[in-house]
Short mmCIF file of C-alpha atoms and ligand atoms in Angstrom, two decimals:
data_model
loop_
_atom_site.label_atom_id
_atom_site.label_comp_id
_atom_site.label_asym_id
_atom_site.label_seq_id
_atom_site.Cartn_x
_atom_site.Cartn_y
_atom_site.Cartn_z
CA MET A 1 -0.16 0.06 -0.05
CA ASN A 2 1.44 3.34 -0.79
CA ALA A 3 2.27 5.30 2.18
CA PRO A 4 -0.11 8.26 3.38
CA LEU A 5 1.18 11.10 1.25
CA VAL A 6 3.18 14.08 3.85
CA SER A 7 2.72 17.83 2.92
CA SER A 8 5.72 19.86 3.11
CA ALA A 9 4.90 22.20 5.95
CA ILE A 10 4.96 18.97 8.36
CA SER A 11 8.39 19.92 8.59
CA VAL A 12 7.47 23.01 10.16
CA ALA A 13 9.09 23.29 13.54
CA ALA A 14 7.34 24.25 16.58
CA SER A 15 9.26 26.65 16.89
CA GLU A 16 8.76 28.92 13.95
CA LEU A 17 5.93 29.27 12.50
CA ASP A 18 5.80 29.16 8.51
CA LEU A 19 2.69 30.92 7.86
CA ALA A 20 3.68 30.77 3.91
CA ARG A 21 4.73 26.91 3.81
CA ILE A 22 1.24 25.99 5.87
CA ARG A 23 -0.55 28.16 3.49
CA ALA A 24 1.02 26.50 -0.02
CA ASP A 25 -0.29 23.54 0.83
CA PHE A 26 -4.28 24.39 0.57
CA PRO A 27 -4.42 24.53 -2.98
CA ILE A 28 -7.99 26.46 -2.47
CA LEU A 29 -6.19 29.38 -1.23
CA ARG A 30 -4.83 30.78 -4.48
CA GLN A 31 -8.15 32.06 -5.66
CA GLN A 32 -9.37 34.92 -6.34
CA VAL A 33 -12.87 35.59 -5.08
CA HIS A 34 -14.71 38.55 -7.14
CA GLY A 35 -11.92 39.71 -8.72
CA LYS A 36 -9.96 39.88 -4.71
CA ARG A 37 -7.58 36.95 -3.06
CA LEU A 38 -9.99 34.64 -0.91
CA VAL A 39 -9.70 35.72 2.67
CA TYR A 40 -11.47 32.46 4.31
CA LEU A 41 -12.93 33.10 7.65
CA ASP A 42 -15.58 30.76 7.67
CA ASN A 43 -13.15 28.23 9.73
CA ALA A 44 -15.87 27.15 12.67
CA ALA A 45 -18.22 26.15 10.21
CA SER A 46 -15.74 24.01 8.53
CA VAL A 47 -11.95 24.56 7.50
CA GLN A 48 -10.25 23.81 3.97
CA LYS A 49 -7.77 21.10 3.74
CA PRO A 50 -4.80 20.69 3.35
CA ARG A 51 -2.59 18.40 0.06
CA ALA A 52 -2.27 16.16 2.48
CA VAL A 53 -5.86 15.06 2.99
CA ILE A 54 -6.24 15.35 -0.56
CA ASP A 55 -3.89 13.02 -2.15
CA THR A 56 -4.79 10.71 0.78
CA ILE A 57 -8.17 10.28 -0.13
CA SER A 58 -7.40 9.95 -4.18
CA THR A 59 -5.01 7.58 -3.22
CA CYS A 60 -7.27 5.07 -1.76
CA TYR A 61 -9.77 5.59 -4.05
CA SER A 62 -7.07 5.77 -7.26
CA ASP A 63 -4.69 2.77 -5.46
CA TYR A 64 -6.24 0.39 -2.97
CA TYR A 65 -9.74 0.78 -2.53
CA ALA A 66 -12.18 -1.47 -1.63
CA ASN A 67 -14.88 -2.18 1.10
CA ILE A 68 -13.86 -2.76 4.38
CA HIS A 69 -13.66 -6.09 7.41
CA ARG A 70 -15.83 -8.15 4.51
CA GLY A 71 -13.09 -9.60 1.61
CA VAL A 72 -10.17 -12.24 1.62
CA HIS A 73 -8.58 -10.03 -1.65
CA LEU A 74 -6.02 -8.05 -1.53
CA MET A 75 -7.31 -4.37 -2.59
CA SER A 76 -10.31 -5.00 0.79
CA GLU A 77 -6.68 -6.25 2.98
CA ARG A 78 -5.13 -2.54 2.25
CA SER A 79 -8.04 -0.83 3.09
CA THR A 80 -8.96 -2.20 6.52
CA LEU A 81 -5.26 -1.56 7.29
CA ALA A 82 -5.65 1.68 6.15
CA TYR A 83 -9.23 2.38 8.18
CA GLU A 84 -8.21 0.69 10.74
CA ARG A 85 -4.47 2.48 11.06
CA ALA A 86 -6.77 5.94 11.20
CA ARG A 87 -8.78 4.73 13.68
CA GLU A 88 -4.92 4.23 15.80
CA LYS A 89 -4.23 7.66 14.90
CA VAL A 90 -7.41 9.33 16.11
CA ARG A 91 -6.50 6.96 19.60
CA ASP A 92 -3.71 8.00 19.44
CA PHE A 93 -4.25 12.03 19.10
CA LEU A 94 -7.63 11.87 22.08
CA ASN A 95 -4.98 9.97 23.91
CA ALA A 96 -8.05 7.27 24.43
CA ALA A 97 -7.04 3.28 25.95
CA SER A 98 -7.71 1.63 23.74
CA VAL A 99 -9.20 1.32 19.75
CA GLU A 100 -11.90 0.06 21.54
CA GLU A 101 -12.90 3.05 22.47
CA ILE A 102 -13.35 5.10 19.06
CA ILE A 103 -16.04 5.05 16.68
CA PHE A 104 -16.61 6.81 13.45
CA THR A 105 -20.05 7.96 12.79
CA ARG A 106 -20.75 10.64 9.52
CA SER A 107 -19.86 14.00 12.54
CA ALA A 108 -20.14 15.12 14.92
CA THR A 109 -23.82 15.28 15.62
CA GLU A 110 -25.12 11.36 14.76
CA SER A 111 -21.84 10.75 17.71
CA ILE A 112 -24.21 12.95 20.24
CA ASN A 113 -27.92 11.36 18.26
CA LEU A 114 -25.76 7.96 19.29
CA VAL A 115 -25.01 8.59 23.00
CA ALA A 116 -28.59 10.55 23.11
CA SER A 117 -29.86 7.03 21.81
CA SER A 118 -28.04 4.10 22.82
CA PHE A 119 -27.18 5.76 26.17
CA GLY A 120 -30.48 7.90 26.75
CA GLY A 121 -32.30 4.88 25.67
CA MET A 122 -31.10 2.90 28.33
CA ALA A 123 -30.11 4.95 31.52
CA PHE A 124 -33.24 7.41 31.43
CA LYS A 125 -36.60 7.30 32.46
CA ALA A 126 -39.50 9.65 33.29
CA GLY A 127 -37.66 12.90 35.70
CA ASP A 128 -34.67 11.93 34.76
CA GLU A 129 -32.39 15.30 34.35
CA ILE A 130 -30.41 15.99 30.85
CA LEU A 131 -27.89 18.89 31.49
CA ILE A 132 -26.96 21.38 29.06
CA THR A 133 -25.79 24.64 28.47
CA GLY A 134 -27.10 27.58 27.49
CA MET A 135 -24.34 27.62 25.18
CA GLU A 136 -24.89 24.79 23.13
CA HIS A 137 -25.21 24.14 19.67
CA HIS A 138 -28.18 22.49 18.17
CA SER A 139 -26.21 19.51 18.02
CA ASN A 140 -26.30 19.44 21.47
CA ILE A 141 -30.49 20.06 22.24
CA VAL A 142 -32.33 18.85 20.07
CA PRO A 143 -30.98 15.04 20.01
CA TRP A 144 -31.55 15.82 23.93
CA GLN A 145 -35.12 17.14 23.04
CA LEU A 146 -36.23 14.06 21.45
CA LEU A 147 -35.25 11.67 24.45
CA CYS A 148 -36.72 13.90 26.30
CA GLU A 149 -39.94 13.18 24.70
CA ARG A 150 -39.74 9.51 24.33
CA THR A 151 -38.79 9.07 28.20
CA GLY A 152 -40.65 11.82 30.18
CA ALA A 153 -36.33 13.11 30.90
CA VAL A 154 -36.76 17.15 31.44
CA LEU A 155 -34.13 19.39 29.71
CA LYS A 156 -31.63 21.32 32.29
CA VAL A 157 -29.62 24.32 31.21
CA ALA A 158 -26.89 25.68 32.95
CA PRO A 159 -26.99 29.38 32.08
CA PHE A 160 -24.41 31.94 31.56
CA THR A 161 -22.82 35.70 31.81
CA ASP A 162 -23.32 38.30 30.05
CA ALA A 163 -19.42 37.88 28.69
CA GLY A 164 -20.38 34.29 27.55
CA GLU A 165 -19.01 32.15 30.80
CA LEU A 166 -21.10 29.83 32.41
CA ILE A 167 -22.00 30.04 35.96
CA LEU A 168 -20.64 28.08 37.69
CA GLU A 169 -22.56 27.91 41.37
CA GLU A 170 -25.93 28.00 39.12
CA TYR A 171 -24.28 24.74 37.17
CA GLU A 172 -23.16 22.81 40.84
CA ARG A 173 -27.12 23.88 41.78
CA LEU A 174 -27.99 21.68 38.87
CA LEU A 175 -26.58 19.60 39.51
CA ASP A 176 -27.11 18.78 43.11
CA SER A 177 -31.29 18.11 41.78
CA GLY A 178 -30.13 14.44 42.26
CA ARG A 179 -31.75 14.11 39.12
CA VAL A 180 -29.49 14.11 36.43
CA LYS A 181 -28.12 11.54 34.61
CA LEU A 182 -26.17 12.90 32.50
CA ALA A 183 -24.08 16.38 31.53
CA ALA A 184 -23.75 17.09 27.82
CA LEU A 185 -21.83 20.10 28.08
CA VAL A 186 -20.22 21.94 24.95
CA HIS A 187 -16.21 22.21 25.51
CA ILE A 188 -15.99 25.22 23.25
CA SER A 189 -18.96 27.53 21.62
CA ASN A 190 -19.22 28.21 17.83
CA ALA A 191 -21.74 31.26 19.06
CA LEU A 192 -19.13 32.87 21.67
CA GLY A 193 -16.31 31.06 21.42
CA THR A 194 -16.21 30.52 25.13
CA VAL A 195 -13.77 27.67 25.85
CA ASN A 196 -15.33 25.83 28.72
CA PRO A 197 -13.51 24.95 31.99
CA ILE A 198 -14.40 21.93 30.90
CA LYS A 199 -12.09 20.07 33.57
CA THR A 200 -14.07 21.61 36.10
CA LEU A 201 -17.18 20.55 35.08
CA ILE A 202 -16.16 17.60 34.57
CA GLU A 203 -15.02 17.17 38.27
CA LEU A 204 -17.56 18.27 39.40
CA ALA A 205 -20.17 16.25 37.79
CA HIS A 206 -18.17 13.68 38.59
CA ALA A 207 -17.82 13.73 42.13
CA ARG A 208 -22.09 13.38 41.84
CA GLY A 209 -21.52 9.80 40.27
CA ILE A 210 -22.62 12.01 36.95
CA PRO A 211 -21.66 10.85 33.79
CA VAL A 212 -19.86 13.83 31.16
CA LEU A 213 -20.17 13.84 26.99
CA VAL A 214 -18.25 16.46 26.22
CA ASP A 215 -19.00 18.20 22.48
CA GLY A 216 -16.02 19.00 21.14
CA ALA A 217 -16.67 20.30 17.59
CA GLN A 218 -15.25 23.42 17.91
CA ALA A 219 -11.96 22.53 20.58
CA VAL A 220 -10.25 19.58 19.12
CA PRO A 221 -8.90 22.10 15.71
CA HIS A 222 -7.33 24.45 18.47
CA LEU A 223 -6.45 22.96 21.64
CA ALA A 224 -4.85 19.69 22.70
CA VAL A 225 -7.82 17.02 24.15
CA ASP A 226 -6.63 14.16 26.02
CA VAL A 227 -9.47 12.33 27.21
CA ARG A 228 -7.88 10.72 29.81
CA ALA A 229 -6.90 13.46 31.64
CA LEU A 230 -9.93 15.18 30.79
CA ASP A 231 -11.83 11.69 32.59
CA CYS A 232 -14.65 12.65 30.38
CA ASP A 233 -17.42 9.95 29.38
CA PHE A 234 -18.04 10.62 25.67
CA TYR A 235 -15.96 13.50 23.37
CA ALA A 236 -17.85 13.96 19.97
CA PHE A 237 -16.50 15.84 17.22
CA SER A 238 -16.57 16.24 13.39
CA SER A 239 -13.80 15.48 11.52
CA HIS A 240 -14.82 18.41 8.54
CA LYS A 241 -13.30 21.01 11.65
CA ILE A 242 -10.07 19.36 12.02
CA TYR A 243 -8.69 19.59 8.31
CA GLY A 244 -10.74 16.69 7.59
CA PRO A 245 -13.28 15.30 4.54
CA SER A 246 -16.64 16.14 6.08
CA GLY A 247 -18.89 12.98 6.55
CA VAL A 248 -16.79 11.29 9.44
CA GLY A 249 -17.19 12.05 12.95
CA VAL A 250 -16.04 10.17 16.05
CA LEU A 251 -17.34 9.98 19.57
CA TYR A 252 -14.92 8.67 22.02
CA GLY A 253 -16.61 6.33 24.48
CA LYS A 254 -15.06 4.69 27.86
CA LYS A 255 -14.92 1.12 27.00
CA ALA A 256 -17.27 -0.29 29.82
CA LEU A 257 -19.83 1.91 28.86
CA LEU A 258 -19.83 1.39 25.38
CA GLU A 259 -19.99 -2.03 26.02
CA ALA A 260 -23.24 -1.94 28.50
CA MET A 261 -24.87 0.22 25.79
CA PRO A 262 -27.06 -0.96 22.87
CA PRO A 263 -26.21 -1.20 19.67
CA TYR A 264 -27.07 2.41 17.82
CA GLN A 265 -28.44 0.80 13.76
CA GLY A 266 -28.37 -2.92 13.02
CA GLY A 267 -26.76 -3.68 9.68
CA GLY A 268 -23.67 -5.34 8.53
CA ASP A 269 -20.52 -5.43 9.82
CA MET A 270 -21.68 -5.01 13.81
CA ILE A 271 -23.32 -8.20 14.17
CA ARG A 272 -21.54 -12.34 14.85
CA ILE A 273 -24.28 -14.01 14.27
CA VAL A 274 -28.01 -13.25 13.05
CA THR A 275 -30.86 -15.99 12.89
CA PHE A 276 -34.47 -14.87 12.13
CA GLU A 277 -34.43 -15.61 15.80
CA LYS A 278 -32.16 -13.72 17.21
CA THR A 279 -28.84 -11.54 16.30
CA GLU A 280 -25.18 -11.65 18.68
CA PHE A 281 -23.37 -8.13 18.39
CA ALA A 282 -19.96 -7.83 17.25
CA ASP A 283 -16.84 -6.27 19.93
CA LEU A 284 -16.44 -2.75 20.21
CA PRO A 285 -16.04 -0.88 18.10
CA ASN A 286 -17.22 -2.35 15.60
CA LYS A 287 -21.52 -2.91 17.47
CA PHE A 288 -21.78 0.85 16.70
CA GLU A 289 -19.92 0.56 12.94
CA ALA A 290 -23.07 -0.34 11.15
CA GLY A 291 -23.30 -1.00 7.62
CA THR A 292 -20.65 0.44 5.06
CA PRO A 293 -18.41 4.03 6.67
CA ASN A 294 -17.62 6.58 5.16
CA ILE A 295 -13.87 4.29 4.28
CA ALA A 296 -11.76 6.86 1.95
CA GLY A 297 -12.71 9.89 4.77
CA VAL A 298 -11.93 7.74 8.06
CA ILE A 299 -8.53 7.53 6.05
CA GLY A 300 -8.66 11.30 5.34
CA LEU A 301 -8.95 12.34 8.80
CA GLY A 302 -6.12 10.30 9.39
CA ALA A 303 -3.76 12.27 7.07
CA ALA A 304 -5.40 15.53 8.90
CA LEU A 305 -4.33 14.67 12.61
CA ASP A 306 -0.88 13.21 10.90
CA TRP A 307 -0.71 16.94 9.34
CA LEU A 308 -1.67 18.97 12.26
CA THR A 309 0.12 17.04 15.23
CA ALA A 310 2.83 17.84 13.19
CA ILE A 311 2.62 21.25 13.09
CA GLY A 312 1.71 20.96 16.61
CA LEU A 313 -1.40 21.59 18.49
CA ASP A 314 0.54 24.49 20.89
CA VAL A 315 1.97 25.94 18.22
CA VAL A 316 -1.74 25.88 16.06
CA ALA A 317 -2.72 27.56 19.54
CA ALA A 318 -0.73 30.23 19.91
CA HIS A 319 -0.91 31.23 16.53
CA GLU A 320 -4.94 31.86 16.52
CA HIS A 321 -4.70 33.36 20.08
CA GLU A 322 -2.72 35.93 18.01
CA LEU A 323 -5.16 37.08 15.48
CA LEU A 324 -8.00 36.72 18.13
CA THR A 325 -6.33 39.97 19.39
CA TYR A 326 -4.97 41.50 17.11
CA THR A 327 -8.49 41.04 15.22
CA THR A 328 -10.42 42.21 18.86
CA ALA A 329 -8.43 45.24 19.48
CA GLN A 330 -9.14 46.45 15.58
CA ILE A 331 -12.44 45.76 15.84
CA SER A 332 -13.51 47.33 18.96
CA GLU A 333 -12.28 50.40 17.32
CA ILE A 334 -15.26 50.42 14.40
CA PRO A 335 -18.08 52.57 16.47
CA GLY A 336 -20.94 50.92 16.55
CA LEU A 337 -19.01 47.28 16.47
CA LYS A 338 -20.68 44.93 19.50
CA ILE A 339 -18.70 41.37 20.17
CA MET A 340 -20.93 39.05 21.72
CA GLY A 341 -18.94 36.72 23.70
CA THR A 342 -16.11 38.11 25.55
CA ALA A 343 -15.10 35.82 28.05
CA ARG A 344 -12.04 35.61 29.45
CA ASP A 345 -10.75 32.09 27.94
CA LYS A 346 -11.53 32.78 24.07
CA ALA A 347 -11.11 30.69 21.08
CA ALA A 348 -10.28 32.07 17.42
CA LEU A 349 -13.36 33.89 16.81
CA VAL A 350 -15.27 36.80 16.96
CA ALA A 351 -19.15 36.95 16.68
CA PHE A 352 -20.24 40.64 16.47
CA THR A 353 -23.22 43.19 15.44
CA LEU A 354 -22.38 46.13 13.78
CA SER A 355 -25.79 48.65 14.58
CA GLY A 356 -27.74 49.89 11.01
CA ALA A 357 -26.21 46.76 9.22
CA HIS A 358 -27.66 43.43 9.09
CA PRO A 359 -25.46 40.40 9.55
CA HIS A 360 -26.72 39.08 6.12
CA ASP A 361 -25.86 42.02 4.51
CA ILE A 362 -22.03 42.38 6.47
CA GLY A 363 -21.64 38.89 5.15
CA THR A 364 -22.51 40.23 1.88
CA ILE A 365 -21.10 42.75 1.50
CA LEU A 366 -17.74 40.88 2.36
CA ASP A 367 -18.07 38.83 0.16
CA ARG A 368 -17.67 40.79 -2.64
CA GLU A 369 -14.56 41.98 -0.86
CA GLY A 370 -13.27 38.13 -0.95
CA ILE A 371 -13.81 37.85 2.23
CA ALA A 372 -15.58 34.19 3.50
CA ILE A 373 -17.21 34.79 7.32
CA ARG A 374 -20.89 33.29 8.73
CA ALA A 375 -23.26 35.19 9.71
CA GLY A 376 -26.96 33.84 10.67
CA HIS A 377 -27.46 32.43 14.34
CA HIS A 378 -25.06 29.49 13.79
CA CYS A 379 -27.02 26.89 14.86
CA ALA A 380 -27.27 28.04 18.28
CA GLN A 381 -30.68 29.80 18.42
CA PRO A 382 -30.85 30.18 22.20
CA VAL A 383 -28.10 31.76 22.80
CA MET A 384 -29.12 34.46 20.07
CA GLN A 385 -32.79 34.44 21.95
CA ARG A 386 -30.13 35.22 25.42
CA TYR A 387 -29.24 38.06 23.73
CA GLY A 388 -31.99 39.52 22.12
CA VAL A 389 -30.68 39.25 18.79
CA PRO A 390 -31.55 37.31 15.56
CA ALA A 391 -28.27 36.61 14.12
CA THR A 392 -24.59 37.65 14.25
CA ALA A 393 -21.76 37.78 11.87
CA ARG A 394 -18.69 35.86 12.84
CA ALA A 395 -15.49 35.77 11.46
CA SER A 396 -13.71 32.14 12.22
CA PHE A 397 -10.25 31.44 12.26
CA ALA A 398 -7.56 28.82 11.16
CA ILE A 399 -3.92 27.31 11.58
CA TYR A 400 -3.62 29.32 8.21
CA ASN A 401 -5.35 32.60 8.49
CA THR A 402 -2.34 36.23 8.42
CA ARG A 403 -2.86 39.15 9.71
CA ASP A 404 -3.09 40.57 6.42
CA GLU A 405 -6.50 38.34 6.41
CA VAL A 406 -7.60 40.11 9.29
CA ASP A 407 -6.17 43.42 8.11
CA ALA A 408 -8.82 43.43 4.63
CA LEU A 409 -11.34 41.44 7.18
CA VAL A 410 -10.95 45.08 9.37
CA ALA A 411 -10.98 47.48 6.11
CA ALA A 412 -14.16 45.80 5.14
CA LEU A 413 -15.86 46.11 8.52
CA TRP A 414 -15.04 50.18 8.08
CA LYS A 415 -17.22 50.34 4.42
CA VAL A 416 -19.49 48.95 5.48
CA LYS A 417 -19.23 50.92 8.53
CA GLU A 418 -19.82 53.86 5.68
CA LEU A 419 -22.44 52.06 4.00
CA PHE A 420 -24.83 52.10 6.50
CA ALA A 421 -23.85 55.22 8.53
N1 C6P B 1 -20.99 23.99 13.98
C1 C6P B 1 -21.19 26.34 12.82
O1 C6P B 1 -20.26 27.16 11.56
P1 C6P B 1 -21.97 19.07 12.50
O2 C6P B 1 -22.21 19.39 11.54
O3 C6P B 1 -22.27 17.50 13.11
O4 C6P B 1 -20.06 18.21 11.78
O5 C6P B 1 -21.30 19.54 13.63
C2 C6P B 1 -22.10 19.53 14.23
C3 C6P B 1 -21.39 20.90 15.54
C4 C6P B 1 -21.61 20.65 16.96
N2 C6P B 1 -21.13 20.86 17.65
C5 C6P B 1 -20.68 22.64 17.74
C6 C6P B 1 -20.50 23.15 19.05
C7 C6P B 1 -20.66 23.36 16.52
O6 C6P B 1 -20.06 24.08 16.02
C8 C6P B 1 -20.87 21.79 16.07
C9 C6P B 1 -21.02 22.73 13.68
C10 C6P B 1 -20.93 24.82 12.55
O7 C6P B 1 -20.51 27.24 13.86
C11 C6P B 1 -21.75 24.71 11.80
S1 C6P B 1 -23.87 24.76 12.27
#
């Protein structure tokens, strides 16, 4: 089998961030949009893909693709090997104890739905509570509401301050009801950028015997996550936000919990023996991977993790933090611009409103300048309701963004300001 292609950015030393070389790894960044260079600041929605990932997926399809875990032929063996190697990469990336604890899904959304359906169906009865926070993405709200409808359980919501920080006393008070069966918490808010003190939140729940699911969709691309150090029970994320392809997600779960849980879906590849009377299920992790998965996508995620790890998440975090500080200072000068989410610990995104200009108008005008941002409710409508706004504009950063691009964003925002003055 061909070794996964390794990009030039892999050789970037942790101490010296060579942005030009990193950017050269992303073919899409060479494009012009409306005659302007593309400034891609919609990374929290989905990040662009480095050449290493694109080539790995292409090589999979052109050199060794077949269905996995089934064939006795060479192509199937090669695909299976590459797929399971990617699982080991994810295990290593999260520092999970075993590959049995790494389940591939379609997305962070599906990972959370898996837990809500399987663990939720097993552990909840009428009157039990699920504790979430007020800053959750819809993916960590709606699956629990569906569970509540099925079981009669009740959804509880921990509030946060105007700055976007969880109120710990309120969180503890809600944990103390004696009825909470699971806390499901976002690690980094996609609407505010808040980095929650997740280790403390997990410890507080565990002190009361409550397991914790962490929605890490916005966290894994920006900071190192060690599931054993966190001691979380479940951790969910999507490949497409961490430089991998879309259509792949990860669910980490503690082995004992996953073993106790019933399958989420039934079908091929998740069984040991099937008769019309009864089915015996496969061991972990296959028990939760029914049907043919996104084989090339999973292998592509493995390449993305190699690429990112070679740069180093400490380097990524330092660079993105610098961009965040610079952006915050620059856009705060614009009269009428209000940043939503000013937590002390913030990841690399800035959500804002500008008086007189609807966020969608801001997004459209910026697009004409070649700048891609997201405008809307960011699938976090309760956060918008918390601040009494229908939507915000949001610029979010990745490792390849530059101060230059922030300058372009700021100049364009001044233009918007003048236009709507
Ligand atoms: N947030 C954003 O623009 P999926 O769609 O399953 O890959 O990820 C869902 C998800 C879950 N949790 C958080 C905190 C998220 O930010 C997201 C996706 C994107 O903010 C798309 S709405």
